[in-house]
Amino acid sequence: MSTSTNPIENIIVVMLENRSYDNVLGGLYLSTNPAPYDTPPAGQTGLNGLADSNGAPGTYSNPNPASKPPNTLPPIPIGNQTSPTQVDGSGTYYPPTTIPVIDPGEFFSDMAWQITGSSQSANPYGTWPPSKTANLMQGFTGDYASQSGTAVQPQAPNIPDVMNYFTPEQMPVTAWLANNFAVCDQWFASAPTQTFANRAFAHCAAPALYWDATKTSDSYSFIDDPQYVEAQWNMPSIFYQLDAVYPSSASSTLPNWKVYFHDYSISMLTVPYVMAAATSESNVNVATYDNTDWGDDPPCPITSLGIPFPPPSLRHPLKKVPTTFMEDLASGTLPKYSFIEPRYSNGIQYNSDPSKATQFTTNSYPPNSNHPGGANYPSTETPSNPVTSANPPIDVADGEAFLKQLYNALSQSEKYWNQTLLIITYDEHGGCYDHVPPPTFTPPSGSTTSSTALGQTIETTVPPGSTNPTSTTPSIDIPTASDLGDGTGDGFEFNVYGCRVPAIIVSPYIAQGTRVSPPTGSNPFDHASIVSTVWDCFNLTTTTPAVSSLTNRDGAAPSLLSTAVGLLGSSASNNPGQL
């Protein structure tokens, strides 16, 4: 809420997919870039990208697994890549903005290899950082070359793809926003794993939590995506907390929050409170971004939520269709908090005939998620569905067009531009190279012990954010992960962040060319910082029940609006115009 020290009344978060900080912003400022990207502005001179002190590419590298005798592969600008942008050096040529054309590994085990430098069969993060650090961040090429089964195995011509990075030439919208507003180079994914857990952290400061109220020692957290479709779960939620602090009334005409999606919503799959809102007869909280994907088609019939993945219930299951984001922005009806999901695939499910629930038609609008790999749904590419002209790789140019449309519309809004904080980030690094090892998570003082405290809470009630919460213990720790399908993740204690991801913060209250840093001595930013920022902005602490944070993760995550971060100035004077 707007006050004399906080002018923000609306927060908008856009979460894109699967690219690291170095992949997107590591080459933002290089001496070989055209102005203004040849030299960073004074406020961004300390950004930890791929340039050395002279603005030239640094001396980073990974081993080349296709070379005998072994040599190394340095990161190079994608515009300078000499090998063809093809699959195995042959066939269809794809633009450089699709690199890597083959999706890198995303499972917990893949990221463990990428981060530690070697293949791991068990959780490697019990003691972190390790005593020997020479191999850290040296496993990207090795893991990429090993991909098989759920992805096409990259051959020698494609292995450099995972190391290389974009410059402002390929991502001009991202570069312009970063240069004109704020960049955070210490924003990490919340866990070294794939999409669902990290997106859950953005909403809940926790992954999905499973428990048995009669056997609390069996409580555990999910770590890899397949678990989210195999069991029942619950967790806290910033959406519930907003509704608890600001209950609806006759005088309250706008919802507190909305999730806006393009083709489908992962938030619905990862947060039961969002799914319950979306499938209610009075849904006002879950809507489409605009009308491009669904037009005026009626909602899908709902038969069951306990259906195999991919659930038809995720394909526009709205029993009531609220106004879109673009309509809300134009009409002055945005909620306090908006979370926007990109278009994930180029296929949409039939939404009128349940007998055709597994058939897909081609969406004329390409994915704008920036996820590497093929555009088809449900999987990016498999041995039976490789990257081809029928399953083309996703192009970041489409994500750039999406961001341009969003920024231009927001900055032209007389009502919202001067009172909105826009956060643009990515859910995980997606196997794309980054040179900074993830740090350890430091719990806040006074947080309770792990699964015991959570179990005690669950025995009497369920965590905040469920479909029927009543009370909670503040700052609960997150239970240990259990994943029998990926033994590397089994036993992970969420004591280590994931790799860095891009984060750009936009507001006219932010000085041009700002670097956002966490307060000295604090944890870095991660997706739980979205929760803590929304919490700060709208003063969500309650006394009955006593709730000061959802979990220990947002309790320890720096807020972008804290005075210690000092992000916002005193006036809305930064208005660089339209893209």
Coordinates of C-alpha atoms in Angstrom, one line a residue:
M1 CA 0.0 0.0 0.0
S2 CA 1.2 3.5 -0.8
T3 CA 2.7 5.5 2.1
S4 CA 5.0 8.4 2.4
T5 CA 7.9 6.0 2.3
N6 CA 6.4 3.4 -0.1
P7 CA 4.7 4.7 -3.2
I8 CA 3.9 1.3 -4.5
E9 CA 0.2 0.2 -4.7
N10 CA 0.5 -2.5 -7.3
I11 CA 3.1 -5.3 -7.9
I12 CA 3.3 -7.2 -11.2
V13 CA 5.6 -10.2 -11.5
V14 CA 6.5 -11.8 -14.8
M15 CA 8.3 -15.2 -14.5
L16 CA 9.9 -16.5 -17.6
E17 CA 11.6 -19.8 -18.1
N18 CA 14.9 -21.6 -17.8
R19 CA 17.8 -19.2 -18.4
S20 CA 20.7 -18.2 -16.2
Y21 CA 21.9 -14.7 -15.4
D22 CA 25.0 -15.2 -17.5
N23 CA 23.0 -16.5 -20.4
V24 CA 20.7 -13.4 -20.5
L25 CA 22.6 -10.6 -18.8
G26 CA 26.2 -11.8 -18.5
G27 CA 27.0 -10.0 -21.7
L28 CA 25.0 -6.9 -21.1
Y29 CA 28.1 -4.7 -20.9
L30 CA 31.1 -5.7 -23.1
S31 CA 33.5 -3.3 -24.7
T32 CA 32.6 -4.9 -28.1
N33 CA 28.9 -4.0 -27.6
P34 CA 27.4 -0.9 -29.3
A35 CA 26.7 2.1 -27.1
P36 CA 25.3 2.3 -24.5
Y37 CA 26.1 -1.3 -23.7
D38 CA 29.9 -1.0 -24.2
T39 CA 30.3 0.6 -20.8
P40 CA 28.0 0.1 -17.8
P41 CA 26.5 3.2 -16.1
A42 CA 28.0 4.2 -12.8
G43 CA 25.3 2.4 -10.8
Q44 CA 25.9 -0.9 -12.6
T45 CA 29.7 -1.0 -12.7
G46 CA 29.8 -3.8 -10.1
L47 CA 27.6 -6.2 -12.0
N48 CA 29.0 -9.7 -11.8
G49 CA 28.7 -10.8 -15.4
L50 CA 31.0 -12.4 -17.9
A51 CA 33.2 -9.3 -18.6
D52 CA 36.5 -8.7 -17.0
S53 CA 37.6 -5.3 -15.5
N54 CA 38.4 -4.1 -19.1
G55 CA 35.0 -5.0 -20.5
A56 CA 36.4 -8.0 -22.4
P57 CA 34.9 -11.5 -21.9
G58 CA 36.4 -13.2 -18.9
T59 CA 38.4 -16.4 -18.7
Y60 CA 35.5 -18.7 -17.8
S61 CA 35.2 -22.2 -19.4
N62 CA 33.9 -25.7 -19.1
P63 CA 35.6 -28.9 -20.3
N64 CA 34.8 -30.0 -23.9
P65 CA 33.5 -33.6 -23.6
A66 CA 33.7 -34.0 -27.4
S67 CA 37.4 -33.2 -27.6
K68 CA 40.2 -35.7 -27.6
P69 CA 42.6 -34.7 -26.2
P70 CA 40.5 -32.6 -23.9
N71 CA 40.2 -28.9 -24.3
T72 CA 37.9 -26.2 -22.9
L73 CA 34.8 -24.3 -24.1
P74 CA 34.6 -20.7 -23.1
P75 CA 31.3 -18.7 -23.1
I76 CA 31.1 -16.7 -26.3
P77 CA 28.4 -14.2 -27.5
I78 CA 25.8 -16.1 -29.4
G79 CA 26.1 -13.6 -32.2
N80 CA 29.7 -14.7 -32.7
Q81 CA 28.9 -18.4 -32.6
T82 CA 30.7 -20.1 -35.6
S83 CA 29.0 -23.5 -35.5
P84 CA 25.6 -23.7 -37.3
T85 CA 22.5 -23.3 -35.2
Q86 CA 21.2 -26.7 -36.2
V87 CA 20.7 -30.1 -34.5
D88 CA 23.9 -32.1 -34.9
G89 CA 25.2 -29.6 -37.5
S90 CA 22.7 -30.6 -40.1
G91 CA 19.1 -30.0 -41.2
T92 CA 17.1 -26.9 -40.6
Y93 CA 18.9 -23.7 -39.7
Y94 CA 17.5 -21.9 -36.7
P95 CA 18.2 -18.3 -35.7
P96 CA 20.8 -17.7 -32.9
T97 CA 18.0 -16.5 -30.6
T98 CA 16.9 -20.1 -30.3
I99 CA 20.1 -21.3 -28.7
P100 CA 20.4 -23.8 -27.1
V101 CA 18.1 -25.5 -29.6
I102 CA 18.1 -28.7 -27.5
D103 CA 16.8 -28.4 -24.0
P104 CA 19.5 -28.8 -21.3
G105 CA 19.0 -31.0 -18.3
E106 CA 16.7 -29.6 -15.6
F107 CA 16.3 -32.3 -13.0
F108 CA 17.9 -32.1 -9.6
S109 CA 20.5 -34.6 -10.6
D110 CA 21.3 -32.6 -13.8
M111 CA 21.9 -29.4 -11.8
A112 CA 24.0 -31.3 -9.2
W113 CA 26.3 -32.3 -12.1
Q114 CA 26.3 -28.8 -13.5
I115 CA 27.1 -27.2 -10.2
T116 CA 29.6 -29.7 -8.7
G117 CA 31.4 -30.6 -11.9
S118 CA 30.6 -34.3 -12.0
S119 CA 27.7 -36.8 -12.1
Q120 CA 26.2 -37.3 -8.6
S121 CA 24.3 -40.3 -7.4
A122 CA 23.3 -38.8 -4.0
N123 CA 22.6 -35.4 -2.6
P124 CA 25.9 -33.5 -2.8
Y125 CA 24.8 -30.5 -0.7
G126 CA 25.0 -32.0 2.8
T127 CA 28.0 -29.8 3.5
W128 CA 28.1 -26.7 1.3
P129 CA 30.2 -25.2 0.0
P130 CA 32.6 -28.2 -0.4
S131 CA 36.1 -28.1 0.8
K132 CA 37.4 -28.3 -2.7
T133 CA 35.8 -25.7 -5.0
A134 CA 37.9 -26.0 -8.2
N135 CA 35.3 -28.0 -10.1
L136 CA 32.3 -25.9 -9.1
M137 CA 30.2 -24.8 -12.1
Q138 CA 32.3 -27.0 -14.4
G139 CA 29.6 -29.6 -15.2
F140 CA 27.4 -27.8 -17.7
T141 CA 28.9 -29.2 -20.8
G142 CA 29.3 -32.7 -19.4
D143 CA 25.7 -32.9 -18.3
Y144 CA 24.5 -31.4 -21.5
A145 CA 26.4 -34.0 -23.6
S146 CA 24.9 -36.8 -21.5
Q147 CA 21.2 -35.9 -22.1
S148 CA 19.2 -38.9 -23.3
G149 CA 15.8 -40.5 -22.8
T150 CA 13.7 -37.4 -22.1
A151 CA 15.7 -35.2 -24.5
V152 CA 17.6 -35.6 -27.7
Q153 CA 21.2 -36.2 -26.8
P154 CA 23.3 -33.2 -28.0
Q155 CA 26.1 -34.0 -30.3
A156 CA 29.5 -32.2 -30.6
P157 CA 28.2 -29.2 -32.7
N158 CA 25.6 -28.4 -30.2
I159 CA 27.6 -28.8 -26.9
P160 CA 28.9 -25.2 -27.0
D161 CA 25.3 -23.9 -27.1
V162 CA 24.9 -24.4 -23.4
M163 CA 27.9 -22.1 -22.6
N164 CA 27.1 -19.2 -24.9
Y165 CA 25.2 -16.1 -24.0
F166 CA 23.1 -13.3 -25.5
T167 CA 24.1 -9.7 -25.9
P168 CA 21.8 -6.7 -26.4
E169 CA 21.8 -7.4 -30.2
Q170 CA 19.7 -10.5 -29.6
M171 CA 17.7 -9.4 -26.6
P172 CA 17.3 -5.6 -27.1
V173 CA 14.2 -5.3 -24.9
T174 CA 15.7 -7.0 -21.9
A175 CA 18.9 -5.0 -22.4
W176 CA 17.0 -1.7 -22.6
L177 CA 15.0 -2.4 -19.5
A178 CA 18.1 -3.5 -17.6
N179 CA 20.0 -0.4 -18.6
N180 CA 17.2 2.0 -17.9
F181 CA 16.0 0.6 -14.6
A182 CA 17.5 -2.0 -12.2
V183 CA 19.4 -5.3 -12.4
C184 CA 19.9 -7.8 -9.6
D185 CA 22.9 -10.0 -10.1
Q186 CA 22.4 -11.8 -6.8
W187 CA 19.0 -13.3 -7.5
F188 CA 19.1 -17.0 -7.3
A189 CA 16.5 -19.7 -8.0
S190 CA 15.2 -21.0 -4.7
A191 CA 16.4 -24.5 -5.1
P192 CA 18.8 -26.3 -7.5
T193 CA 16.0 -28.0 -9.4
Q194 CA 13.4 -27.5 -12.1
T195 CA 10.3 -25.4 -12.7
F196 CA 7.6 -26.5 -10.3
A197 CA 9.5 -26.3 -7.0
N198 CA 10.9 -22.9 -7.9
R199 CA 7.6 -21.5 -9.1
A200 CA 6.1 -22.8 -5.8
F201 CA 8.7 -20.8 -3.9
A202 CA 7.6 -17.6 -5.7
H203 CA 4.1 -18.1 -4.4
C204 CA 4.6 -19.9 -1.1
A205 CA 8.3 -19.6 0.0
A206 CA 8.2 -23.4 -0.1
P207 CA 8.0 -26.3 -2.4
A208 CA 5.0 -28.6 -2.3
L209 CA 4.7 -30.2 1.1
Y210 CA 3.3 -33.7 1.7
W211 CA 2.3 -34.9 5.1
D212 CA 0.4 -37.6 6.9
A213 CA -1.3 -36.1 10.0
T214 CA -1.2 -39.5 11.8
K215 CA 2.5 -40.0 11.0
T216 CA 4.2 -36.6 11.0
S217 CA 7.6 -38.1 10.6
D218 CA 6.6 -38.9 7.1
S219 CA 6.2 -35.3 6.1
Y220 CA 8.5 -34.3 3.2
S221 CA 8.9 -31.8 0.3
F222 CA 8.8 -32.3 -3.4
I223 CA 11.9 -31.6 -5.4
D224 CA 11.3 -32.6 -9.1
D225 CA 8.4 -31.8 -11.3
P226 CA 6.9 -35.4 -11.7
Q227 CA 6.1 -35.5 -8.0
Y228 CA 3.6 -32.8 -8.4
V229 CA 1.3 -35.1 -10.4
E230 CA 1.8 -38.2 -8.3
A231 CA 0.7 -37.1 -4.8
Q232 CA -1.5 -34.7 -2.9
W233 CA 0.1 -31.7 -1.2
N234 CA -0.4 -28.4 0.3
M235 CA 1.7 -25.4 1.3
P236 CA 1.5 -21.8 2.5
S237 CA 0.6 -19.1 0.0
I238 CA 0.9 -15.3 -0.5
F239 CA -2.5 -15.4 -2.2
Y240 CA -4.2 -16.7 0.9
Q241 CA -2.4 -14.2 3.1
L242 CA -3.6 -11.3 1.0
D243 CA -7.2 -12.5 1.2
A244 CA -6.9 -13.1 5.0
V245 CA -5.6 -9.6 5.6
Y246 CA -7.9 -7.9 3.1
P247 CA -11.1 -9.9 3.2
S248 CA -13.7 -9.2 0.6
S249 CA -16.6 -7.0 1.4
A250 CA -19.4 -5.1 -0.2
S251 CA -17.1 -2.1 -0.6
S252 CA -14.3 -4.2 -2.0
T253 CA -14.9 -4.5 -5.7
L254 CA -11.5 -5.7 -6.9
P255 CA -9.7 -9.0 -6.0
N256 CA -6.5 -8.8 -4.0
W257 CA -4.6 -10.9 -6.5
K258 CA -4.9 -12.4 -10.0
V259 CA -2.8 -15.0 -11.8
Y260 CA -2.9 -14.3 -15.6
F261 CA -1.9 -17.0 -18.0
H262 CA -1.5 -17.5 -21.8
D263 CA -2.0 -21.1 -22.8
Y264 CA -2.2 -22.7 -19.3
S265 CA -1.2 -22.0 -15.7
I266 CA 1.5 -23.8 -13.7
S267 CA 0.4 -21.8 -10.7
M268 CA -2.8 -23.8 -10.7
L269 CA -0.9 -27.0 -10.6
T270 CA 1.5 -25.9 -7.9
V271 CA -0.7 -24.0 -5.5
P272 CA -4.0 -25.6 -4.4
Y273 CA -5.4 -22.2 -3.3
V274 CA -5.0 -21.0 -6.8
M275 CA -6.6 -24.1 -8.3
A276 CA -9.5 -23.8 -5.8
A277 CA -10.1 -20.2 -6.9
A278 CA -9.8 -21.0 -10.6
T279 CA -12.4 -23.8 -10.5
S280 CA -14.9 -22.0 -8.3
E281 CA -18.2 -20.8 -9.6
S282 CA -17.3 -17.2 -8.5
N283 CA -13.7 -17.1 -9.9
V284 CA -12.3 -13.6 -10.0
N285 CA -8.6 -14.5 -9.4
V286 CA -7.4 -16.6 -12.4
A287 CA -7.7 -15.2 -15.9
T288 CA -5.9 -15.0 -19.2
Y289 CA -3.3 -12.4 -20.1
D290 CA -5.3 -11.4 -23.2
N291 CA -7.6 -13.0 -25.6
T292 CA -5.0 -14.3 -28.1
D293 CA -4.9 -17.9 -26.9
W294 CA -8.5 -18.6 -26.0
G295 CA -10.5 -15.8 -27.5
D296 CA -14.1 -16.0 -26.3
D297 CA -14.2 -19.8 -26.1
P298 CA -16.2 -21.2 -23.2
P299 CA -14.4 -22.8 -20.2
C300 CA -13.6 -26.5 -20.2
P301 CA -15.9 -28.8 -18.4
I302 CA -14.4 -30.1 -15.2
T303 CA -14.8 -33.8 -14.5
S304 CA -12.0 -34.5 -12.0
L305 CA -8.9 -32.9 -10.6
G306 CA -7.3 -36.3 -10.0
I307 CA -6.4 -36.9 -13.6
P308 CA -3.0 -37.8 -15.2
F309 CA -0.6 -35.2 -16.4
P310 CA -1.0 -33.2 -18.5
P311 CA -4.3 -32.4 -16.8
P312 CA -7.0 -31.1 -19.0
S313 CA -8.1 -29.1 -15.9
L314 CA -5.0 -26.9 -16.5
R315 CA -6.2 -26.0 -20.0
H316 CA -8.5 -23.1 -19.3
P317 CA -10.7 -24.8 -16.6
L318 CA -12.2 -21.6 -15.5
K319 CA -15.9 -21.9 -14.7
K320 CA -16.1 -18.2 -14.7
V321 CA -13.8 -16.1 -17.0
P322 CA -12.6 -12.9 -15.4
T323 CA -11.3 -9.9 -17.3
T324 CA -7.8 -10.3 -18.8
F325 CA -4.6 -8.5 -17.7
M326 CA -4.7 -6.1 -20.7
E327 CA -8.3 -5.3 -20.0
D328 CA -7.6 -4.7 -16.3
L329 CA -4.7 -2.5 -17.1
A330 CA -6.7 -0.4 -19.5
S331 CA -9.8 -0.1 -17.3
G332 CA -8.0 0.6 -14.0
T333 CA -9.0 -2.7 -12.4
L334 CA -5.7 -4.4 -11.6
P335 CA -5.5 -6.2 -8.3
K336 CA -2.9 -5.3 -5.7
Y337 CA -0.7 -8.3 -6.9
S338 CA -0.6 -9.6 -10.4
F339 CA 1.4 -12.7 -11.4
I340 CA 1.8 -13.2 -15.2
E341 CA 2.7 -16.6 -16.8
P342 CA 4.1 -16.7 -20.3
R343 CA 2.9 -18.9 -23.2
Y344 CA 4.6 -22.2 -22.6
S345 CA 3.9 -24.1 -25.8
N346 CA 2.6 -23.9 -29.4
G347 CA -0.1 -26.4 -28.8
I348 CA -3.5 -25.9 -27.2
Q349 CA -5.8 -28.6 -26.0
Y350 CA -9.3 -29.0 -27.4
N351 CA -11.5 -27.3 -24.8
S352 CA -15.0 -28.3 -25.9
D353 CA -15.0 -32.1 -26.5
P354 CA -13.9 -34.1 -23.4
S355 CA -13.4 -37.2 -25.7
K356 CA -10.5 -35.3 -27.4
A357 CA -8.9 -34.1 -24.2
T358 CA -5.5 -35.5 -25.2
Q359 CA -5.5 -34.1 -28.7
F360 CA -3.7 -30.9 -29.6
T361 CA -4.0 -28.2 -32.2
T362 CA -1.3 -25.8 -33.3
N363 CA -1.5 -22.4 -31.6
S364 CA -0.8 -19.7 -34.2
Y365 CA 1.0 -17.8 -31.4
P366 CA 4.5 -19.1 -30.6
P367 CA 5.7 -19.6 -27.0
N368 CA 7.1 -16.5 -25.4
S369 CA 8.5 -18.2 -22.2
N370 CA 12.1 -18.1 -23.5
H371 CA 12.5 -21.8 -22.4
P372 CA 15.2 -23.5 -24.5
G373 CA 14.3 -26.5 -26.7
G374 CA 11.3 -27.4 -28.7
A375 CA 7.9 -25.6 -28.6
N376 CA 5.6 -28.6 -28.6
Y377 CA 3.6 -29.7 -25.5
P378 CA 3.8 -31.6 -23.2
S379 CA 7.6 -32.2 -23.6
T380 CA 10.1 -30.1 -25.4
E381 CA 11.7 -32.9 -27.3
T382 CA 12.0 -36.6 -27.1
P383 CA 13.6 -39.3 -29.3
S384 CA 10.2 -39.6 -31.0
N385 CA 9.6 -35.9 -31.2
P386 CA 13.0 -34.2 -31.8
V387 CA 13.5 -30.5 -32.7
T388 CA 12.3 -30.2 -36.2
S389 CA 10.2 -27.7 -38.3
A390 CA 7.2 -29.4 -36.7
N391 CA 8.6 -28.9 -33.2
P392 CA 10.7 -25.8 -33.6
P393 CA 12.9 -24.4 -30.8
I394 CA 11.5 -21.6 -28.8
D395 CA 12.9 -18.2 -29.8
V396 CA 13.7 -15.5 -27.2
A397 CA 12.6 -13.0 -29.8
D398 CA 9.0 -13.9 -28.9
G399 CA 9.7 -13.3 -25.2
E400 CA 11.2 -10.0 -26.1
A401 CA 8.0 -9.0 -28.0
F402 CA 6.0 -10.0 -25.0
L403 CA 8.0 -7.9 -22.6
K404 CA 7.9 -4.9 -25.0
Q405 CA 4.1 -5.1 -25.2
L406 CA 3.8 -5.3 -21.4
Y407 CA 6.2 -2.5 -20.6
N408 CA 4.8 -0.2 -23.2
A409 CA 1.2 -0.7 -22.0
L410 CA 2.2 -0.3 -18.3
S411 CA 4.3 2.8 -18.9
Q412 CA 1.5 4.5 -20.9
S413 CA -1.0 3.9 -18.0
E414 CA -1.8 7.2 -16.3
K415 CA -3.2 5.3 -13.3
Y416 CA -0.6 2.6 -12.8
W417 CA 2.8 3.6 -14.0
N418 CA 3.6 5.8 -11.0
Q419 CA 2.4 3.3 -8.4
T420 CA 3.6 -0.1 -9.8
L421 CA 6.7 -2.2 -9.2
L422 CA 7.3 -4.6 -12.1
I423 CA 9.6 -7.6 -11.4
I424 CA 10.8 -9.7 -14.4
T425 CA 12.7 -12.9 -13.6
Y426 CA 13.1 -16.5 -14.6
D427 CA 12.1 -19.6 -12.6
E428 CA 15.4 -21.5 -12.9
H429 CA 18.6 -21.5 -14.9
G430 CA 17.5 -24.4 -17.0
G431 CA 20.9 -25.9 -17.5
C432 CA 22.4 -22.8 -19.1
Y433 CA 25.8 -21.8 -17.9
D434 CA 26.4 -19.5 -15.0
H435 CA 29.8 -18.9 -13.4
V436 CA 28.7 -18.1 -9.8
P437 CA 28.2 -21.1 -7.5
P438 CA 24.9 -21.0 -5.5
P439 CA 25.3 -20.0 -1.9
T440 CA 23.9 -21.7 1.3
F441 CA 20.7 -20.5 2.8
T442 CA 21.0 -19.1 6.3
P443 CA 17.7 -19.5 8.4
P444 CA 16.4 -16.5 10.3
S445 CA 17.0 -16.5 14.0
G446 CA 14.2 -18.2 16.0
S447 CA 12.9 -20.4 13.2
T448 CA 11.7 -23.7 14.3
T449 CA 13.2 -27.1 13.6
S450 CA 12.5 -29.0 10.4
S451 CA 9.8 -31.6 9.9
T452 CA 8.9 -31.8 13.6
A453 CA 7.6 -28.2 13.8
L454 CA 5.8 -28.6 10.5
G455 CA 4.2 -31.8 11.7
Q456 CA 3.0 -30.3 15.0
T457 CA 1.4 -27.5 13.0
I458 CA -0.2 -30.0 10.6
E459 CA -1.6 -32.2 13.4
T460 CA -3.8 -29.3 14.6
T461 CA -4.4 -27.6 11.3
V462 CA -2.9 -27.1 7.9
P463 CA -0.4 -24.4 6.7
P464 CA -1.6 -21.0 5.6
G465 CA -2.5 -21.0 1.9
S466 CA -4.4 -24.2 1.9
T467 CA -8.0 -24.3 0.9
N468 CA -9.0 -24.2 4.6
P469 CA -6.3 -22.6 6.8
T470 CA -7.0 -21.5 10.3
S471 CA -3.7 -20.9 12.0
T472 CA 0.0 -21.5 11.7
T473 CA 3.4 -21.4 13.4
P474 CA 5.4 -18.5 11.9
S475 CA 8.8 -19.2 10.2
I476 CA 8.4 -23.0 9.9
D477 CA 11.3 -24.8 8.3
I478 CA 10.8 -26.8 5.2
P479 CA 10.9 -30.6 5.4
T480 CA 13.6 -32.6 3.8
A481 CA 13.0 -33.5 0.2
S482 CA 12.0 -37.1 -0.7
D483 CA 12.2 -38.2 -4.3
L484 CA 12.6 -41.9 -5.0
G485 CA 12.5 -41.3 -8.7
D486 CA 15.6 -39.1 -8.6
G487 CA 17.8 -40.4 -5.8
T488 CA 20.2 -37.4 -6.1
G489 CA 17.5 -35.2 -4.7
D490 CA 16.4 -37.6 -1.9
G491 CA 17.3 -36.0 1.4
F492 CA 18.0 -32.5 0.2
E493 CA 17.3 -30.1 3.0
F494 CA 16.8 -26.9 0.9
N495 CA 20.0 -25.5 2.4
V496 CA 21.4 -24.4 -0.9
Y497 CA 19.9 -22.0 -3.5
G498 CA 19.7 -22.8 -7.2
C499 CA 21.8 -21.0 -9.8
R500 CA 21.5 -17.3 -10.6
V501 CA 18.6 -16.2 -12.8
P502 CA 18.0 -12.8 -14.4
A503 CA 16.1 -10.3 -12.4
I504 CA 15.1 -6.8 -13.7
I505 CA 13.1 -4.4 -11.6
V506 CA 11.2 -1.6 -13.2
S507 CA 9.6 1.5 -11.7
P508 CA 9.8 5.3 -12.3
Y509 CA 11.1 5.5 -8.7
I510 CA 14.2 3.6 -9.6
A511 CA 17.2 5.6 -10.8
Q512 CA 18.5 4.7 -14.3
G513 CA 21.2 2.1 -14.3
T514 CA 20.7 0.7 -10.8
R515 CA 22.3 -2.4 -9.4
V516 CA 20.1 -4.0 -6.7
S517 CA 22.1 -5.7 -4.0
P518 CA 20.9 -7.5 -0.8
P519 CA 21.7 -5.8 2.5
T520 CA 25.2 -6.6 3.9
G521 CA 25.1 -9.8 5.8
S522 CA 21.8 -11.0 4.6
N523 CA 20.8 -13.9 2.3
P524 CA 20.8 -13.1 -1.4
F525 CA 17.6 -12.5 -3.3
D526 CA 15.6 -15.5 -4.4
H527 CA 12.0 -16.3 -5.4
A528 CA 11.0 -16.1 -1.7
S529 CA 11.9 -12.4 -2.1
I530 CA 8.8 -12.1 -4.2
V531 CA 6.8 -13.2 -1.2
S532 CA 8.7 -10.9 1.2
T533 CA 8.3 -8.0 -1.2
V534 CA 4.5 -8.4 -1.5
W535 CA 4.4 -9.0 2.3
D536 CA 6.2 -5.8 2.9
C537 CA 4.3 -3.7 0.4
F538 CA 0.9 -4.7 1.7
N539 CA 1.8 -5.2 5.4
L540 CA 0.6 -8.8 5.7
T541 CA 1.8 -9.6 9.2
T542 CA -1.1 -10.6 11.5
T543 CA -1.4 -11.1 15.2
T544 CA -4.4 -13.4 15.4
P545 CA -3.2 -15.9 14.3
A546 CA 0.4 -14.7 14.7
V547 CA 1.9 -14.9 11.2
S548 CA 5.0 -12.8 10.4
S549 CA 6.1 -14.9 7.3
L550 CA 4.9 -18.0 5.5
T551 CA 8.1 -20.0 6.1
N552 CA 11.7 -19.5 7.2
R553 CA 12.6 -18.8 3.6
D554 CA 10.6 -15.6 3.1
G555 CA 11.3 -14.7 6.7
A556 CA 15.0 -14.6 5.7
A557 CA 14.6 -13.3 2.1
P558 CA 15.4 -9.6 1.5
S559 CA 12.5 -7.5 0.3
L560 CA 13.0 -5.2 -2.7
L561 CA 11.1 -2.6 -0.7
S562 CA 13.1 -2.7 2.5
T563 CA 14.9 0.5 3.5
A564 CA 18.1 -1.5 3.8
V565 CA 18.0 -2.3 0.0
G566 CA 17.2 1.4 -0.8
L567 CA 15.8 0.6 -4.2
L568 CA 13.2 3.4 -4.6
G569 CA 13.9 7.1 -4.8
S570 CA 11.7 9.9 -3.5
S571 CA 10.1 10.8 -6.9
A572 CA 8.8 9.1 -10.0
S573 CA 11.3 10.8 -12.2
N574 CA 12.7 8.0 -14.3
N575 CA 10.6 7.9 -17.5
P576 CA 12.7 6.8 -20.4
G577 CA 9.8 6.5 -22.8
Q578 CA 8.5 3.7 -25.0
L579 CA 10.3 0.9 -26.5

